[in-house]
mmCIF file of C-alpha atoms in Angstrom:
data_model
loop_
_atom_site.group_PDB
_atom_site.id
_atom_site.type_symbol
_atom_site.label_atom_id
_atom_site.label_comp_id
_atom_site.label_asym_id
_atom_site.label_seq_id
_atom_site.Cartn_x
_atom_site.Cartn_y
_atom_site.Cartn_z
ATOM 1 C CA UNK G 1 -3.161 14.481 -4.409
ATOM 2 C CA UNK G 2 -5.034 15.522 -7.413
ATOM 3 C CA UNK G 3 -4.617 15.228 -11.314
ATOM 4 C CA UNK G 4 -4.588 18.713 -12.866
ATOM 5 C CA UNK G 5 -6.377 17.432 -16.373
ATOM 6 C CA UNK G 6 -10.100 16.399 -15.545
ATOM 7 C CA UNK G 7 -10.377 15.885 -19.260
ATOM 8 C CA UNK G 8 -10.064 12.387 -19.468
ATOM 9 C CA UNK G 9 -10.580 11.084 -16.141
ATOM 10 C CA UNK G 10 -12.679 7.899 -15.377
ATOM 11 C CA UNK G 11 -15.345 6.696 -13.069
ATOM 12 C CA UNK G 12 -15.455 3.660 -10.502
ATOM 13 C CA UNK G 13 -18.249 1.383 -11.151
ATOM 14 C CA UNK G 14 -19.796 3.032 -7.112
ATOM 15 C CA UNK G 15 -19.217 6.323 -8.432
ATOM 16 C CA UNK G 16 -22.891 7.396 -8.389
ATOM 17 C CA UNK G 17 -22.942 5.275 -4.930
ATOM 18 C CA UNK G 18 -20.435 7.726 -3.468
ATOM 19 C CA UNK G 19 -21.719 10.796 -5.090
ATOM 20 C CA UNK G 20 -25.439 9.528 -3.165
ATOM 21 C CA UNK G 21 -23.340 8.993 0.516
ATOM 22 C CA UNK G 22 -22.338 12.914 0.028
ATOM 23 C CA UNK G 23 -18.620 12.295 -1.274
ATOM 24 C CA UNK G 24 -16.223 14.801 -2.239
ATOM 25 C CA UNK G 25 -15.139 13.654 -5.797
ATOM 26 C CA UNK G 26 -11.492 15.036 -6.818
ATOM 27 C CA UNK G 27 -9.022 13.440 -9.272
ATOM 28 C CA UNK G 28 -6.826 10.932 -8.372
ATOM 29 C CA UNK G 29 -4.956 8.489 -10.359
ATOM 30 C CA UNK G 30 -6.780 9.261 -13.372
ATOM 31 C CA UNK G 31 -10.085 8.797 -11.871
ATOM 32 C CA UNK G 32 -12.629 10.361 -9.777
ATOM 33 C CA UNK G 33 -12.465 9.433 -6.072
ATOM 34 C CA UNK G 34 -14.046 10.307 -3.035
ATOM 35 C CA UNK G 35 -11.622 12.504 -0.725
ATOM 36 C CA UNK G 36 -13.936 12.496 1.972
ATOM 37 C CA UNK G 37 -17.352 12.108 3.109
ATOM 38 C CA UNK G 38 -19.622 14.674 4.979
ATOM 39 C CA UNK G 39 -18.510 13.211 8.192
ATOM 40 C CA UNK G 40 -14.762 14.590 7.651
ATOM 41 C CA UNK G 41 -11.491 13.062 7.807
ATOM 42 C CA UNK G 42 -10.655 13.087 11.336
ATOM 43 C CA UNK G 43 -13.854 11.800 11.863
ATOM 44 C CA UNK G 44 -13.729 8.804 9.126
ATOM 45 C CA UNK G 45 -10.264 8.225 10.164
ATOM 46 C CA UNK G 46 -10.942 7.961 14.170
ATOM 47 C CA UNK G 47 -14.230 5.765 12.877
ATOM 48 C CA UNK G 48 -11.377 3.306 11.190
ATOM 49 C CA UNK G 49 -9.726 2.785 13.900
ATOM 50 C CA UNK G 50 -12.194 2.261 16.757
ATOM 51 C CA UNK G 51 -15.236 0.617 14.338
ATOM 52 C CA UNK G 52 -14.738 -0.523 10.625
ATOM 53 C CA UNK G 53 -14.228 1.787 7.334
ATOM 54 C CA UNK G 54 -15.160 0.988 4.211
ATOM 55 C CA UNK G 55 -12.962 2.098 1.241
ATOM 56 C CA UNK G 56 -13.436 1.899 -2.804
ATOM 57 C CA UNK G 57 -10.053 1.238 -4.146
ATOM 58 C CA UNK G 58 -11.104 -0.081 -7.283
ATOM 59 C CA UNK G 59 -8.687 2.282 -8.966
ATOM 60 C CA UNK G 60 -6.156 -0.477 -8.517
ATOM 61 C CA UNK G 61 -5.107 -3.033 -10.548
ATOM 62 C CA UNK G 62 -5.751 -6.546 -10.399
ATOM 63 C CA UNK G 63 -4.096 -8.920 -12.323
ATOM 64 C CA UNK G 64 -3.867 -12.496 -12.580
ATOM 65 C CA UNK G 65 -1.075 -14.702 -13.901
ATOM 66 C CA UNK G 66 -1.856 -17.918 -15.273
ATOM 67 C CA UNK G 67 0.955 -20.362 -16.044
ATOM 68 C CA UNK G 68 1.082 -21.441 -19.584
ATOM 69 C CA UNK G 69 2.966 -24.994 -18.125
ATOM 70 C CA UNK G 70 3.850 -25.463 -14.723
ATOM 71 C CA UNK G 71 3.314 -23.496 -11.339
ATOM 72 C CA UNK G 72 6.984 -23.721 -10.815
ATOM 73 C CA UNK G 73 8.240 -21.906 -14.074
ATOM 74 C CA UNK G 74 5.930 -18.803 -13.529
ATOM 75 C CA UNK G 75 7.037 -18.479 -9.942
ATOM 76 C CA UNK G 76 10.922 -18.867 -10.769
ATOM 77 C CA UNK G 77 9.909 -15.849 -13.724
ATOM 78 C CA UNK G 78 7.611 -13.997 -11.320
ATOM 79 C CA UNK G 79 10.525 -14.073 -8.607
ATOM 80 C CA UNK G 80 13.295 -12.974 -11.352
ATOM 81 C CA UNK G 81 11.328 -9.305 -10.668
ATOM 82 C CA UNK G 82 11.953 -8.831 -7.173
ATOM 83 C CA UNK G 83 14.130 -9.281 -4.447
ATOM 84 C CA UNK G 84 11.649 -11.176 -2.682
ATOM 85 C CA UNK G 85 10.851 -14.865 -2.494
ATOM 86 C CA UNK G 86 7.780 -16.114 -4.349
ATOM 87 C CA UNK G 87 9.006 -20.174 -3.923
ATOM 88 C CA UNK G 88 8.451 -20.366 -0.685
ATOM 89 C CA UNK G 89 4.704 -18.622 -0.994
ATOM 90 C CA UNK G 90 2.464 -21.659 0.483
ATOM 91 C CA UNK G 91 -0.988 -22.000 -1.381
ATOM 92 C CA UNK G 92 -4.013 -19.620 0.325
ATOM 93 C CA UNK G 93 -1.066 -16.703 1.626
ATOM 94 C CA UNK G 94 -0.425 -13.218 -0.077
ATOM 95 C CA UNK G 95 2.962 -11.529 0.840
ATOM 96 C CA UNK G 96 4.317 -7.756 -0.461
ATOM 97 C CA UNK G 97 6.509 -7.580 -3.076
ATOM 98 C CA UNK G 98 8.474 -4.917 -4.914
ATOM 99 C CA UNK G 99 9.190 -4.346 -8.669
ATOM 100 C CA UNK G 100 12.725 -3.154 -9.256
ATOM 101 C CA UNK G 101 14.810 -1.863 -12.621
ATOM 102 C CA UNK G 102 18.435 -2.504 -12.876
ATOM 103 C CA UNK G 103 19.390 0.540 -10.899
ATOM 104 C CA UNK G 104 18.003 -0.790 -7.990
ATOM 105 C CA UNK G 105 15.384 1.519 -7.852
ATOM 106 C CA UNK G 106 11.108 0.591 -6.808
ATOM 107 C CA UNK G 107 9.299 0.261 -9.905
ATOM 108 C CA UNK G 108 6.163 -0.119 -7.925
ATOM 109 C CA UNK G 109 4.990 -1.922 -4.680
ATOM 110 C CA UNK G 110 2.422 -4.578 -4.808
ATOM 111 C CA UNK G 111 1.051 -7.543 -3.408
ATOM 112 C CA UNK G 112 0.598 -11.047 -4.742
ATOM 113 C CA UNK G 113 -1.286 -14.316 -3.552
ATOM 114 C CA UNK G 114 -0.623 -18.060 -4.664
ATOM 115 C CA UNK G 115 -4.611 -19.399 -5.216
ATOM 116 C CA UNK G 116 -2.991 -22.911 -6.282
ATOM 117 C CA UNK G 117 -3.194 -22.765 -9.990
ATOM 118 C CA UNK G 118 -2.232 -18.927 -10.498
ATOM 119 C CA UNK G 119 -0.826 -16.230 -9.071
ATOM 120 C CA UNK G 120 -3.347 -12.895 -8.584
ATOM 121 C CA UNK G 121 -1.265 -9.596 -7.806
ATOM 122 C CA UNK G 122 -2.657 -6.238 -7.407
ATOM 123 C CA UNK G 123 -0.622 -3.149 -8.174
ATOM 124 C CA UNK G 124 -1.222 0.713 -7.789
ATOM 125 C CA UNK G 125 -3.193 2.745 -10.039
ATOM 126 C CA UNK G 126 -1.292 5.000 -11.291
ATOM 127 C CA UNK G 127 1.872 2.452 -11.990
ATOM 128 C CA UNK G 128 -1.104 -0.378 -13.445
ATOM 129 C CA UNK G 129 -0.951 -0.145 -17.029
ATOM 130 C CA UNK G 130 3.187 -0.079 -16.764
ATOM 131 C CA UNK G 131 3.153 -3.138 -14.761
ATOM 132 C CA UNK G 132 0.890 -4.903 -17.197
ATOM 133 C CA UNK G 133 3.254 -4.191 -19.457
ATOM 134 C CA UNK G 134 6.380 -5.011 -17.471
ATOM 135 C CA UNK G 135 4.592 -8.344 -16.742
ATOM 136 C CA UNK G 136 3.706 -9.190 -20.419
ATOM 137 C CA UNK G 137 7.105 -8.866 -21.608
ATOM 138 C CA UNK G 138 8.904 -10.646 -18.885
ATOM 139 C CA UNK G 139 6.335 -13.605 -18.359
ATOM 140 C CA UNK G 140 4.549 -14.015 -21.671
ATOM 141 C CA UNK G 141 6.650 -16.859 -22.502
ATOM 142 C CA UNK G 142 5.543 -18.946 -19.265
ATOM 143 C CA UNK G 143 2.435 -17.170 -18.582
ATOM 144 C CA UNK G 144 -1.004 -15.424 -19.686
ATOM 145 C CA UNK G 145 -0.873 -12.304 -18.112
ATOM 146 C CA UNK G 146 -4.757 -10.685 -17.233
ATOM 147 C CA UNK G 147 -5.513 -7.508 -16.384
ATOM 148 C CA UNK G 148 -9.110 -7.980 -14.323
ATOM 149 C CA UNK G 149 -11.467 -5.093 -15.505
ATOM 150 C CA UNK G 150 -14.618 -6.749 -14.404
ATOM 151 C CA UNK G 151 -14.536 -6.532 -10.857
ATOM 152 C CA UNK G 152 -14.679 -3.860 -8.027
ATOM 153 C CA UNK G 153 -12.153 -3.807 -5.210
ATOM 154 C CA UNK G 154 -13.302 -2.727 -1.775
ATOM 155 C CA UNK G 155 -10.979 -2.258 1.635
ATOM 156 C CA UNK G 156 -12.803 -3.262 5.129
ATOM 157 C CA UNK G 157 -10.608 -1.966 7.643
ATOM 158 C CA UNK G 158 -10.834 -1.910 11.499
ATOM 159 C CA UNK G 159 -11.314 -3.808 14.833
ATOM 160 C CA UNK G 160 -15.521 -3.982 13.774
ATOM 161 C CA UNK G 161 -14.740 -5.592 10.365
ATOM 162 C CA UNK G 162 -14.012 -9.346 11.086
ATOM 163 C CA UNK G 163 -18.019 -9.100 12.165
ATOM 164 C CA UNK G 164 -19.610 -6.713 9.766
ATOM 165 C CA UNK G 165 -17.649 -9.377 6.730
ATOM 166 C CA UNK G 166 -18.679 -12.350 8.552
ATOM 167 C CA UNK G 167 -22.259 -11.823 8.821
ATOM 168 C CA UNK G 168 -22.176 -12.301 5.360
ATOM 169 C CA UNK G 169 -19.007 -14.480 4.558
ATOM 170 C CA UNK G 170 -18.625 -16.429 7.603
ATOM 171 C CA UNK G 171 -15.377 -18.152 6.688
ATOM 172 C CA UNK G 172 -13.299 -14.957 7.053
ATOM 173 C CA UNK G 173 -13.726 -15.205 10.709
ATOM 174 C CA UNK G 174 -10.889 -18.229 10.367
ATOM 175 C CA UNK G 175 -8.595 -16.370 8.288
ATOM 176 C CA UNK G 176 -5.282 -14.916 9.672
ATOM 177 C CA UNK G 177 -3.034 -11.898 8.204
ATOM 178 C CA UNK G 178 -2.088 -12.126 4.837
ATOM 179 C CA UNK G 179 -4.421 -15.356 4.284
ATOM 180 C CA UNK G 180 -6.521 -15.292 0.628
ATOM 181 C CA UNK G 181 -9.611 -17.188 -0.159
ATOM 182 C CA UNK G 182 -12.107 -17.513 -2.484
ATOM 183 C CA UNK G 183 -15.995 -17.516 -1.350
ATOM 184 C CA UNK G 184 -19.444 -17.945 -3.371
ATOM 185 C CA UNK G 185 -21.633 -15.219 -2.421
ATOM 186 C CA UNK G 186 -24.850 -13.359 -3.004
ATOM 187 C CA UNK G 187 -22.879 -10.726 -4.358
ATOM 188 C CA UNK G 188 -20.835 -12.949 -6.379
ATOM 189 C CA UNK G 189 -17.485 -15.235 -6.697
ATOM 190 C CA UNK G 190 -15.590 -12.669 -3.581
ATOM 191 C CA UNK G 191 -11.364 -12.972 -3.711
ATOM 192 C CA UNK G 192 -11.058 -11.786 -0.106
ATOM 193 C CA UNK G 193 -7.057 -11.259 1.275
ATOM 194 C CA UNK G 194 -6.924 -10.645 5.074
ATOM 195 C CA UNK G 195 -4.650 -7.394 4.428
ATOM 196 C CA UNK G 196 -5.146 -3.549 3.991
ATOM 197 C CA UNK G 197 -3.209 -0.523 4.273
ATOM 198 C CA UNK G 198 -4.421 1.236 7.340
ATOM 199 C CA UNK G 199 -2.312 -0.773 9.961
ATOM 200 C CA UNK G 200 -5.915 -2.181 11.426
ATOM 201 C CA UNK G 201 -6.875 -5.614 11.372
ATOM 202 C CA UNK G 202 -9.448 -5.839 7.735
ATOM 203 C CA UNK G 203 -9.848 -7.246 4.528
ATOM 204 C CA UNK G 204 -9.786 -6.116 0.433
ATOM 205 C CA UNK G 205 -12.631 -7.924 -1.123
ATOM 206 C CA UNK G 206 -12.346 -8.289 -5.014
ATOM 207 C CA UNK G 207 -15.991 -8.854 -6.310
ATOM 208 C CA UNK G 208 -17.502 -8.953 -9.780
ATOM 209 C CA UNK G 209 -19.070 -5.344 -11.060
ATOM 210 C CA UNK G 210 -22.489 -6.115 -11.171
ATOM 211 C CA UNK G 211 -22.576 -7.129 -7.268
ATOM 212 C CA UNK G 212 -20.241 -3.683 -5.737
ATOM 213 C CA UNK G 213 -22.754 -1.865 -5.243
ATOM 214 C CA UNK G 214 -25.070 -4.200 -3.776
ATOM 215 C CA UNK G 215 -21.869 -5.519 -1.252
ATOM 216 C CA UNK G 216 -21.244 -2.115 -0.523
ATOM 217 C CA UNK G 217 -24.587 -1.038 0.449
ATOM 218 C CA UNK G 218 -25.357 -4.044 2.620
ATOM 219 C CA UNK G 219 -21.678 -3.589 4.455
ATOM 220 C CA UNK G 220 -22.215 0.291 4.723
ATOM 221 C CA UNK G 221 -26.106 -0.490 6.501
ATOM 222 C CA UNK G 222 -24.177 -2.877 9.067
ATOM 223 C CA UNK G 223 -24.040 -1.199 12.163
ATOM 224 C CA UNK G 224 -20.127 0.620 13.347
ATOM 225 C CA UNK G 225 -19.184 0.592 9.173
ATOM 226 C CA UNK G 226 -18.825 4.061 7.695
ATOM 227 C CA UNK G 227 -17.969 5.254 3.899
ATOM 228 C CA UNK G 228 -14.066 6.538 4.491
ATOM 229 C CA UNK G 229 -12.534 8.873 1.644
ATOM 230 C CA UNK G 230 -8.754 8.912 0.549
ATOM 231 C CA UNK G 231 -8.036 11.845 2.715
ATOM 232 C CA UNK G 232 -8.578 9.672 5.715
ATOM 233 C CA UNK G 233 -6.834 6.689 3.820
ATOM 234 C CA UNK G 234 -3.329 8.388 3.348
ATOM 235 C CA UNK G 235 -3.607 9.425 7.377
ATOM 236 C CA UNK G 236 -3.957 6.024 8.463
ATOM 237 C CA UNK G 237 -0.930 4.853 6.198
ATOM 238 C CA UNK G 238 1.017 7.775 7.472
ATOM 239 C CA UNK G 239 0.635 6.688 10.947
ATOM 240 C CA UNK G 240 1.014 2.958 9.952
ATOM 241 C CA UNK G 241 4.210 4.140 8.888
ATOM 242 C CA UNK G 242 3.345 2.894 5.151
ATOM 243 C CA UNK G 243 5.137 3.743 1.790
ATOM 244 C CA UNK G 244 2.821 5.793 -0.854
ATOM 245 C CA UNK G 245 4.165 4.703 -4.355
ATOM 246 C CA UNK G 246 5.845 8.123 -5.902
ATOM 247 C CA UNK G 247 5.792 10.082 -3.198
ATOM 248 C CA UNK G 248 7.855 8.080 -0.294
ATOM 249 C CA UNK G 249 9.390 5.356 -3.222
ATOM 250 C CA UNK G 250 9.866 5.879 -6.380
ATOM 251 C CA UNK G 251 12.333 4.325 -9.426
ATOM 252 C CA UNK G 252 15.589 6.457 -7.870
ATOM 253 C CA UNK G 253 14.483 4.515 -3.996
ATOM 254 C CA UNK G 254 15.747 1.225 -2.656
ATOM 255 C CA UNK G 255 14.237 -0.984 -0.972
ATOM 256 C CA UNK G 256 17.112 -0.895 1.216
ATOM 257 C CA UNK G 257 17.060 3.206 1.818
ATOM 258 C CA UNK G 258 13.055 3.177 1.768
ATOM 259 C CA UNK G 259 13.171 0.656 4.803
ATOM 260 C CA UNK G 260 11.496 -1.953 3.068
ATOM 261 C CA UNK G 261 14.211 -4.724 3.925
ATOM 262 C CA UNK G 262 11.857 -6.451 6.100
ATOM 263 C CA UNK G 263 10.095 -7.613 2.284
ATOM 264 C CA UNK G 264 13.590 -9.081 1.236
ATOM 265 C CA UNK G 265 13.783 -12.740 2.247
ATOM 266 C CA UNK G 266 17.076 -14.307 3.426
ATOM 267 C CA UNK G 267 16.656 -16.566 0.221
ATOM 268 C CA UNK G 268 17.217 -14.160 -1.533
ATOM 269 C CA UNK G 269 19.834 -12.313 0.465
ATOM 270 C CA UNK G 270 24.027 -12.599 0.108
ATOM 271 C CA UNK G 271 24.195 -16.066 1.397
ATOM 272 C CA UNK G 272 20.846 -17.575 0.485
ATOM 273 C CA UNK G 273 19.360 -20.269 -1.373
ATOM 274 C CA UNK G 274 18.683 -17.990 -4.198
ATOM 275 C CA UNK G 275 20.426 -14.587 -3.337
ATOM 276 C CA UNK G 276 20.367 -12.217 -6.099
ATOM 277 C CA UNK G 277 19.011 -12.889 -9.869
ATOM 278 C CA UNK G 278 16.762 -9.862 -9.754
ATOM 279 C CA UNK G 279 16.950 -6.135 -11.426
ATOM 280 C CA UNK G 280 19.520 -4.131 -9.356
ATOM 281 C CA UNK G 281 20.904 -6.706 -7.113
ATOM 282 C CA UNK G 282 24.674 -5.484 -7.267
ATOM 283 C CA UNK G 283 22.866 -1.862 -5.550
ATOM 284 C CA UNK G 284 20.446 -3.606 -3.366
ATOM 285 C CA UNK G 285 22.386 -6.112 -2.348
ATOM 286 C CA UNK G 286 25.521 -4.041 -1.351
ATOM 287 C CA UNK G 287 23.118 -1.650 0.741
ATOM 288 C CA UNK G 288 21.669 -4.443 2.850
ATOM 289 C CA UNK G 289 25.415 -5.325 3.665
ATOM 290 C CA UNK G 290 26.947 -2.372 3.644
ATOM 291 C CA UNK G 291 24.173 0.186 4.478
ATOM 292 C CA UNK G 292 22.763 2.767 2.393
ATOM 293 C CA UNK G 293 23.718 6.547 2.240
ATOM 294 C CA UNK G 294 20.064 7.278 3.245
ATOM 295 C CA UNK G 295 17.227 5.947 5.156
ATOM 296 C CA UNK G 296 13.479 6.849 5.273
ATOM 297 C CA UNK G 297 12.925 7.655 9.051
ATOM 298 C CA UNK G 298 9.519 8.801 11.022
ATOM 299 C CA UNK G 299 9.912 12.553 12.193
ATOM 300 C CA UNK G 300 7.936 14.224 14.947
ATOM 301 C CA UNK G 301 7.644 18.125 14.428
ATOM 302 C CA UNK G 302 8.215 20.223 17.822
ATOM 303 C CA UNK G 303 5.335 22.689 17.032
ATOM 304 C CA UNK G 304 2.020 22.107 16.023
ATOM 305 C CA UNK G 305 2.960 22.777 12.463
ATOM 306 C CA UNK G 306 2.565 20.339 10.372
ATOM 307 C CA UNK G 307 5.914 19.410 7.678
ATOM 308 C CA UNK G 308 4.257 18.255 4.683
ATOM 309 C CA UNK G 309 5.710 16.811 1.443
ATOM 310 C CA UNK G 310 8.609 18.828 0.244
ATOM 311 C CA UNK G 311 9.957 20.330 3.688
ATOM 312 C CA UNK G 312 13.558 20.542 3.343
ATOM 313 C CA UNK G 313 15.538 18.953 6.623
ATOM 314 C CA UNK G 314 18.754 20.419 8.187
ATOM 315 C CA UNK G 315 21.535 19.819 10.612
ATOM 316 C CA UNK G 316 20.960 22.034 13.624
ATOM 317 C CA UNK G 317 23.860 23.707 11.864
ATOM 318 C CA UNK G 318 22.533 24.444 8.733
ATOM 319 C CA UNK G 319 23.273 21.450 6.582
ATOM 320 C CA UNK G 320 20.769 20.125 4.245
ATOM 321 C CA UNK G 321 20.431 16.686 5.196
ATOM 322 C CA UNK G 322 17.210 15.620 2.732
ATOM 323 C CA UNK G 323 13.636 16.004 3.132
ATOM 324 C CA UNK G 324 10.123 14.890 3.637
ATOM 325 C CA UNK G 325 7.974 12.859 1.382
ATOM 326 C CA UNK G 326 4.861 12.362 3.387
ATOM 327 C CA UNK G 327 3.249 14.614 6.295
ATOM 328 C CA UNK G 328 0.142 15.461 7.671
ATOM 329 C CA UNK G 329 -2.126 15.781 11.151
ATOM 330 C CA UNK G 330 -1.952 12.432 12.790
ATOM 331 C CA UNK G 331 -5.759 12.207 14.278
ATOM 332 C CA UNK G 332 -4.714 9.068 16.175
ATOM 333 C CA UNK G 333 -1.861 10.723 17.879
ATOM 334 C CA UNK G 334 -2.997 14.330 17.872
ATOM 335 C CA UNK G 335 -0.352 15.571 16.572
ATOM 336 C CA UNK G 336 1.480 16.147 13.246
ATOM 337 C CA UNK G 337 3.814 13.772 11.844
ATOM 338 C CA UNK G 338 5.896 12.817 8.689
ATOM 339 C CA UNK G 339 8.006 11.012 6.950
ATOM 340 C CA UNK G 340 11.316 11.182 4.680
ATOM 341 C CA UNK G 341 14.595 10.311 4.061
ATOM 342 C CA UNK G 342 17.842 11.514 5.704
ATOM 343 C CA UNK G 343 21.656 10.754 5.191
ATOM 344 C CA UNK G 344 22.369 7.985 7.498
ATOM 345 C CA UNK G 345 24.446 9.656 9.848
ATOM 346 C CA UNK G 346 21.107 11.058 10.963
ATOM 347 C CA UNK G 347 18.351 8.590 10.972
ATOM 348 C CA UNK G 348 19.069 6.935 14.787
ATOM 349 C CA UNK G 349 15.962 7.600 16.795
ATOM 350 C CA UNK G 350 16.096 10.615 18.766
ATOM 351 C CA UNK G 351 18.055 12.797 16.693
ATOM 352 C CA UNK G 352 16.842 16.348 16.317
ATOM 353 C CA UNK G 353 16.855 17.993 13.046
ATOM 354 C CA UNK G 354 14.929 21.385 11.334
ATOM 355 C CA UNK G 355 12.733 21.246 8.978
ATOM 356 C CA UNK G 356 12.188 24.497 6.594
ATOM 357 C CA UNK G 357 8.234 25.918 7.578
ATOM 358 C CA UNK G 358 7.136 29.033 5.593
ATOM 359 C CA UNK G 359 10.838 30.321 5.339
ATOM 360 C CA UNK G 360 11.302 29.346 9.029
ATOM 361 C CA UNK G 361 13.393 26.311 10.753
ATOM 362 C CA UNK G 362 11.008 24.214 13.099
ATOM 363 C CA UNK G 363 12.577 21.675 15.231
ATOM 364 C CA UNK G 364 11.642 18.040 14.198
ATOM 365 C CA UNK G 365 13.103 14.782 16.044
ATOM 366 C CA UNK G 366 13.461 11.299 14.245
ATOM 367 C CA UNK G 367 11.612 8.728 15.314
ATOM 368 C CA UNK G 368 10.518 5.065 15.197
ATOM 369 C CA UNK G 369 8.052 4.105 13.051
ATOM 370 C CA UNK G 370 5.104 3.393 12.711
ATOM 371 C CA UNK G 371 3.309 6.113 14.760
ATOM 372 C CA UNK G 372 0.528 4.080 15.967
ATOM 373 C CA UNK G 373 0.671 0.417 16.714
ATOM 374 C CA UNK G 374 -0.525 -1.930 13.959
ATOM 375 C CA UNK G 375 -3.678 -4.383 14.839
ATOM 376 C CA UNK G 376 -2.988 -7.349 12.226
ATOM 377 C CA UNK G 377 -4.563 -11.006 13.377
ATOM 378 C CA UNK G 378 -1.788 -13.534 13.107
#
């Protein structure tokens, strides 16, 4: 999870905040983060899901794409990037997208909102500064392409944080899923998404530097909302059955193999309005007809071992059949799961495989994912 060079690393805006709250700062993304808290992990990820946790992911990117003509042009250039379908992207809704290069492979995952007169994406830390790039060179012609480094971005997730928001920002209380709005605050102009990465109902809040701190202190004092560290963050996307840029997708992955075809719009599909047009569409598109050689599955070890990132996986007979990419101690489920790709022949449900422990092979049985039931309002 770490960087190994501390040399050059940098430091969130709430860094001191966190290092005040008792955080455990490591490297991450070429910054320090807080792994954890002195409550624990299991405790700040059981918190999540039965109250509200609040997470600094300001390590992100944020970006916003401002059309140097029309609306229309930047989306049709935006779109030309991904197998999914900007068009149709009503004003005030976010969706997921996926940046792909010509072999078909995930340049990153990301997720972009139409606020009427721009587009405003966000995109993973460590891919950030590539994506800016990849952006400026395919849209510079149609667009002004801004890399936001004024502004904090903070994750609200769990059944409490619809009220601990809303005392403050009433309006969120009306937004659904995936809905983005803009509010004037106390704490400054707040970009708010309904979204998140924990599989519980929440919001990311984008708000100016000078008013993070201030934001996350009043949130943190409201009562059932607790400071939650990336340790706890990558459990509750394991169990939401979520991808983890270069680790369970990478620029070798489909979307197609990494189980992402639920991003991939039937506009853009074999068939559709606008099927095709994007970097590796001859790959992508044959897989989602044809079916890929692999598939990311969920796996459920047998023993209370848990198969972490790197565990080869076997035939019952012996034959290496791939391996996993993410696994851990699922807190919600008490017990250890994982995921990670497999040839096809092997990823129905219910199969049982061995994965490679400390030199032994542990029984390990695919299955659905996610691992725990997602809370979204729609």
């Amino acid at each position: 999870m770490a960087d190994l060079n501390t040399s050059d690393l940098k430091q969130l805006v709430l860094h001191d905040l966190h290092a005040s709250l008792g955080g455990k700062m490591v490297p991450f993304a070429g910054y320090f983060m807080p792994v954890q808290y002195p409550a624990g992990v299991m405790t700040e990820h059981l918190h999540t899901r039965a109250a509200a946790g609040l997470f600094d992911v300001s390590h992100m990117g944020q970006v916003i794409l401002r059309p140097k003509g029309d609306m229309a042009t930047l989306v049709a250039a935006f779109e030309a990037l991904m197998p999914v379908d900007v068009a149709s992207l009503a004003e005030g809704r976010q969706r997921y997208g996926l940046f792909t290069n010509e072999q078909g492979g995930i340049l990153d995952d990301l997720m972009f909102a139409n606020r009427g007169d721009h587009l405003f994406v966000v995109v993973n830390a460590a891919c950030k500064e590539a994506d800016v790039a990849h952006m400026t060179a395919h849209l510079s012609s149609v667009a002004t392409v801004e890399h936001i480094t004024d502004r904090a971005l903070l994750a609200l997730q769990g059944p409490g944080a619809e009220t601990a928001l809303a005392a403050w920002v009433p309006g969120v209380a009306e937004m659904r899923f995936m809905d983005v709005r803009v509010f004037d605050t106390a704490f400054g102009p707040m970009w708010v998404s309904r979204s998140g990465y924990t599989g519980e109902d929440g919001f990311e809040i984008s708000v100016p530097d000078g008013g993070a701190a201030d934001l996350a202190r009043t949130l943190l004092a409201t009562n059932g909302v607790m400071p939650i560290g990336l340790g706890a963050r990558d459990s509750l996307r394991l169990e939401a059955g979520l991808c983890l840029y270069g680790h369970d997708i990478d620029t070798m992955t489909s979307p197609v193999e990494a189980g992402l075809t639920w991003a991939i719009q039937k506009s853009r599909r074999t068939g559709g309005d606008r099927a095709g047009g994007f970097p590796g569409a001859e790959r992508i598109l044959h897989e989602l007809n044809h079916g890929p050689e692999r598939r990311r599955v969920g796996l459920l070890p047998q023993t209370r071992a848990p198969m972490r990132e790197g565990t080869q996986l076997f035939d019952p007979d012996g034959t290496p059949l791939g391996e996993v990419t993410s696994g851990g101690f699922g807190p919600s489920v008490s017990a250890p799961v994982a995921m990670g790709y497999v040839a096809a022949s092997h990823a129905t449900p219910g199969t049982t495989l061995e994965g490679e422990v400390r030199g032994k092979r542990m029984p390990v049985i695919v299955t659905p994912l996610p691992f725990h039931p997602t809370t979204y309002k729609r």
